[in-house]
Amino acid sequence: MSPAPMMYELATNGSKTTTIPAAKMATMPHTTSIPVTAPTKPEVIEDMAGNWADFKFAPIRESQVSRAMTRRYFADLDKYAESDIVIIGAGSCGLSTAYTLAKARPDLKIAIIEAGVAPGGGAWLGGQLFSAMIMRKPADAFLRELGVPYEDDGVDANYVVVKHAALFTSTVLSKVLQFPNVKLFNATAVEDLITRKTEDGGIRIAGVVTNWTLVSMHHDDQSCMDPNTINAPLIVSTTGHDGPFGAFSVKRLVSMNAIPALGGMRGLDMNTAEDAIVKGTREITPGLIVGGMELSEVDGANRMGPTFGAMALSGVKAAEEALKVFEQRKTECAEGGKW
């Protein structure tokens, strides 16, 4: 049985009558003059309360659920196979980058590739499984931008405290996913970088090579499964410090001789580490910007431990750097044909 066709209703807005998908109408602000209509009267929670004895979900066929998911996912795979910017890693730095970019340039197609099932990286908790998130000033400006409440320990405190790190992470994640020009592909790993030769004999990055994370984790004990690809003139890599998937892009740059070596992350020093990460966020090789703790592996910067201001502001700077070079990289990708 095929899913029911999308229903359309006539809606009047001023003097014009337009046709609007019913599925979209329900998401429109109720302040508009376009009515929210459906085949049946939309339910409200208050009407359900106390009436559970006769409660029943609307009937459905299982294939409808499958098709509703998969057709949207495959449409996204097709749409974002050519992206404007790809962000590797959906931790605090990657999500901050995505938020800043999507807000500044709603015309750009932004794909986020996250190896984990749950986006957020290590930003769901503070240090040593403590729940509060510490952000050193002036990163509190980003919290106000997002509307995340925080506590200030007084005029002499150089930091603010979000009562739970998950409050920051869920807020920025929610705002990023609401942008219509952003798609998050989670449980997906970046296995390699797409490269092009430059006139001076070097390389520039022109996209990412992807695979399901579970496949990537089992290449050594299962038969080879070839990957997929996404082309983009600019990549922002925020995969964190060295680990199973950490520092992936910069380690790959070393193995392909694009940079000579990694500096290696130094010991913990909050006073030097956070400044260095924000200041150092930049385009490492043409087409690849690196931010967050992945940058510490390139520059030999100190680790910062359980303070997250540099992660947020490195993301803001990564977006700024991306917008500086995006048009140039897009032009380079277009040379010789449609990029």
XYZ file of C-alpha atoms in Angstrom:
339
model
C 0.000 0.000 0.000
C 1.440 3.341 -0.994
C 1.433 6.241 1.469
C -1.406 8.683 1.162
C -0.592 11.551 -1.198
C 0.356 14.871 0.389
C -2.772 16.868 1.042
C -3.084 20.450 -0.119
C -5.449 23.084 1.179
C -6.304 26.467 -0.217
C -5.128 29.237 2.065
C -5.960 32.901 1.828
C -3.293 35.459 2.642
C -4.501 39.011 2.012
C -5.853 39.313 -1.493
C -4.060 36.258 -2.860
C -5.084 32.628 -2.687
C -2.161 30.211 -2.611
C -1.742 26.451 -2.434
C 0.314 25.314 0.533
C 1.265 21.744 1.576
C -0.736 20.784 4.659
C 2.397 19.250 6.171
C 4.089 22.659 6.074
C 1.096 24.575 7.310
C 1.220 22.937 10.731
C 4.748 24.263 11.287
C 3.997 27.863 10.395
C 3.762 30.464 13.158
C 0.204 30.847 14.370
C 0.519 34.604 14.033
C 0.177 34.357 10.252
C -3.176 34.638 8.470
C -2.722 31.161 6.985
C -4.985 28.694 8.815
C -3.644 25.428 10.188
C -5.906 22.764 8.706
C -5.855 18.996 8.518
C -8.226 16.161 7.615
C -9.203 16.078 11.280
C -9.122 18.647 14.040
C -5.572 18.843 15.507
C -5.444 17.408 18.994
C -4.199 19.320 22.022
C -2.642 17.687 25.055
C -5.192 19.209 27.402
C -7.993 17.361 25.595
C -6.196 14.036 26.003
C -5.661 14.370 29.757
C -7.902 12.011 31.697
C -9.309 10.389 28.548
C -6.860 7.506 28.102
C -9.371 4.671 28.310
C -10.564 5.303 24.758
C -7.213 6.554 23.456
C -6.056 5.206 20.100
C -3.383 6.265 17.610
C -4.333 6.957 14.006
C -4.027 3.744 11.935
C -0.880 3.231 9.905
C 0.867 0.636 7.761
C 4.487 -0.128 8.699
C 5.742 0.574 5.178
C 4.452 4.140 5.485
C 6.827 4.718 8.392
C 9.728 3.242 6.436
C 8.995 5.312 3.347
C 8.503 8.523 5.319
C 12.022 8.135 6.728
C 13.942 6.753 3.807
C 12.627 8.973 1.038
C 13.649 12.047 3.035
C 17.067 10.615 3.845
C 17.840 9.647 0.275
C 16.621 13.049 -0.894
C 19.099 14.606 1.549
C 21.904 12.344 0.307
C 21.185 13.528 -3.217
C 20.894 17.188 -2.247
C 24.021 17.354 -0.101
C 26.240 15.245 -2.392
C 27.252 18.702 -3.634
C 27.501 20.871 -0.533
C 28.891 24.342 -0.022
C 30.540 23.615 3.320
C 31.043 20.317 5.147
C 31.678 20.344 8.895
C 33.366 17.228 10.265
C 32.347 16.638 13.869
C 29.217 17.770 15.693
C 30.804 18.562 19.035
C 30.696 21.966 20.704
C 33.063 23.531 18.158
C 31.430 21.993 15.091
C 27.922 22.929 16.220
C 29.034 26.484 17.028
C 30.545 26.700 13.548
C 27.337 25.418 11.965
C 25.162 27.842 13.928
C 27.276 30.871 13.016
C 27.555 29.893 9.341
C 23.903 29.018 8.855
C 22.754 32.218 10.501
C 25.123 34.376 8.444
C 24.572 32.607 5.106
C 21.158 30.941 4.749
C 21.956 30.461 1.051
C 24.701 27.906 1.738
C 24.159 24.143 1.877
C 25.905 22.980 5.052
C 26.413 19.272 5.772
C 27.577 18.077 9.200
C 29.197 14.635 9.400
C 29.240 13.097 12.888
C 30.720 9.674 13.623
C 28.676 9.138 16.770
C 25.017 8.271 16.989
C 24.559 11.137 19.450
C 25.901 14.531 18.310
C 27.586 16.720 20.913
C 30.929 15.029 21.420
C 32.174 15.536 24.975
C 29.918 18.527 25.618
C 27.062 16.620 27.275
C 28.896 16.696 30.606
C 31.503 18.802 32.351
C 34.792 17.327 33.520
C 34.980 13.926 35.257
C 31.256 13.332 34.656
C 30.286 16.448 36.614
C 27.297 18.027 34.951
C 27.998 21.783 35.022
C 29.644 23.497 32.045
C 32.230 26.195 32.695
C 32.770 28.925 30.123
C 35.428 31.539 30.644
C 34.543 35.094 29.807
C 34.026 36.545 27.216
C 32.537 33.306 25.765
C 29.413 34.091 27.796
C 28.505 36.314 24.833
C 27.809 33.148 22.809
C 25.543 31.837 25.565
C 23.525 35.045 25.399
C 23.400 34.728 21.611
C 21.846 31.272 21.987
C 19.642 32.223 24.926
C 21.278 29.739 27.327
C 20.900 30.825 30.976
C 23.976 30.774 33.195
C 25.189 31.679 36.656
C 27.866 34.275 37.311
C 29.891 33.672 40.467
C 30.409 37.383 41.016
C 32.169 40.442 39.675
C 35.573 38.903 40.336
C 34.772 35.645 38.534
C 36.316 35.238 35.108
C 33.865 32.525 34.140
C 30.174 31.664 34.051
C 28.452 28.350 34.774
C 25.704 26.650 32.772
C 23.865 24.431 35.274
C 24.189 21.399 32.993
C 26.371 21.005 29.931
C 23.479 19.269 28.200
C 21.522 22.514 28.356
C 24.111 24.231 26.167
C 24.568 21.252 23.866
C 20.873 20.569 23.338
C 20.174 24.264 22.749
C 22.836 24.815 20.098
C 22.003 21.445 18.499
C 18.305 22.313 18.354
C 18.967 25.713 16.817
C 21.363 24.267 14.235
C 18.922 21.565 13.158
C 16.132 24.091 12.721
C 18.056 25.898 9.982
C 16.614 24.756 6.627
C 20.046 24.833 4.977
C 21.728 22.391 7.389
C 21.712 18.581 7.304
C 23.273 16.436 10.023
C 24.453 12.971 8.950
C 25.206 11.214 12.231
C 26.506 7.660 12.727
C 28.596 8.520 9.646
C 32.390 8.623 9.600
C 34.758 10.568 7.377
C 37.249 7.994 6.085
C 39.269 10.206 3.780
C 39.500 13.605 2.102
C 38.919 14.331 -1.577
C 41.900 16.216 -3.019
C 42.820 18.194 -6.124
C 46.266 19.254 -7.333
C 47.079 22.947 -7.241
C 49.200 24.812 -9.792
C 52.167 24.936 -7.399
C 52.189 21.150 -6.966
C 50.368 21.126 -3.658
C 46.852 19.984 -2.909
C 43.567 21.507 -1.933
C 40.688 19.722 -0.263
C 37.554 19.298 -2.378
C 35.286 17.119 -0.252
C 35.031 14.168 2.110
C 34.853 10.391 1.790
C 32.198 8.894 4.068
C 30.962 5.562 5.332
C 28.651 4.267 8.040
C 30.586 4.439 11.316
C 29.939 0.769 12.100
C 31.409 -0.176 8.716
C 34.464 2.023 9.329
C 35.038 0.329 12.675
C 35.084 -3.134 11.089
C 37.211 -2.751 7.979
C 39.850 -4.994 9.593
C 37.561 -7.919 10.348
C 35.028 -7.782 7.501
C 35.305 -7.676 3.744
C 35.943 -4.228 2.335
C 32.933 -1.999 1.746
C 33.580 0.987 -0.470
C 32.623 4.438 0.802
C 30.492 7.316 -0.432
C 31.526 10.915 -1.154
C 30.444 14.516 -0.704
C 32.003 17.280 -2.786
C 32.419 20.727 -1.261
C 34.788 23.622 -1.910
C 35.414 24.063 1.820
C 35.681 21.684 4.778
C 35.742 22.657 8.466
C 37.259 19.879 10.586
C 36.511 19.801 14.314
C 37.134 16.150 15.188
C 38.837 16.801 18.538
C 42.177 15.671 19.887
C 43.768 12.345 18.999
C 41.543 9.313 19.529
C 39.609 6.649 17.591
C 38.131 9.294 15.287
C 39.883 12.354 16.725
C 42.307 14.581 14.827
C 41.401 12.586 11.731
C 41.789 15.296 9.119
C 45.140 16.602 10.324
C 46.570 13.097 10.673
C 45.453 12.439 7.107
C 47.214 15.637 5.978
C 50.456 14.270 7.422
C 50.069 10.889 5.740
C 49.510 12.537 2.354
C 52.485 14.902 2.923
C 50.299 18.019 2.871
C 51.871 19.114 6.180
C 55.191 17.809 7.519
C 54.164 16.641 11.002
C 51.840 17.227 13.936
C 53.003 19.230 16.898
C 51.179 16.973 19.357
C 48.893 18.194 22.122
C 50.738 19.449 25.205
C 49.766 19.150 28.864
C 46.858 20.977 30.458
C 47.224 24.751 30.842
C 43.908 26.578 30.674
C 45.437 30.045 30.565
C 47.404 29.376 27.386
C 45.270 26.680 25.765
C 41.993 28.513 25.199
C 43.624 31.639 23.781
C 45.788 29.541 21.462
C 42.873 27.522 20.075
C 40.727 30.545 19.268
C 43.597 32.560 17.784
C 44.921 29.580 15.823
C 41.639 28.544 14.180
C 42.399 28.896 10.469
C 42.696 27.313 7.048
C 45.512 24.787 7.412
C 45.660 23.804 3.757
C 43.525 25.189 0.906
C 39.964 24.009 1.411
C 40.416 22.765 4.988
C 39.824 24.886 8.100
C 40.644 23.301 11.462
C 39.172 24.339 14.789
C 38.726 23.118 18.349
C 40.969 20.537 19.966
C 41.974 19.053 16.612
C 43.989 22.231 16.202
C 46.006 21.449 19.339
C 47.439 18.411 17.571
C 48.610 20.571 14.664
C 50.115 23.423 16.648
C 51.336 21.598 19.742
C 48.940 23.639 21.881
C 48.079 22.782 25.463
C 44.907 20.973 26.391
C 42.348 22.981 28.375
C 40.366 20.414 30.276
C 36.776 21.061 31.419
C 36.291 24.598 30.164
C 34.378 25.168 26.936
C 34.728 28.828 25.990
C 37.410 28.146 23.405
C 35.276 25.464 21.767
C 32.399 27.876 21.214
C 34.513 30.809 20.071
C 36.754 28.637 17.900
C 33.553 27.655 16.099
C 32.606 31.290 15.663
C 36.056 32.068 14.269
C 36.017 28.985 12.024
C 32.799 30.287 10.473
C 34.378 33.709 10.024
C 37.425 32.182 8.347
C 35.189 30.065 6.123
C 33.260 33.076 4.883
C 36.519 34.846 4.064
C 37.683 32.163 1.643
C 34.484 30.451 0.526
C 33.947 32.340 -2.731
C 37.572 31.842 -3.752
C 37.434 28.093 -3.047
C 34.122 27.798 -4.897
C 35.663 29.472 -7.936
C 38.619 27.070 -7.802
C 36.266 24.083 -7.633
C 34.318 25.393 -10.614
C 37.392 25.547 -12.832
C 37.174 22.942 -15.549
C 33.474 22.334 -15.136
C 30.579 22.320 -12.721
C 31.857 21.783 -9.212
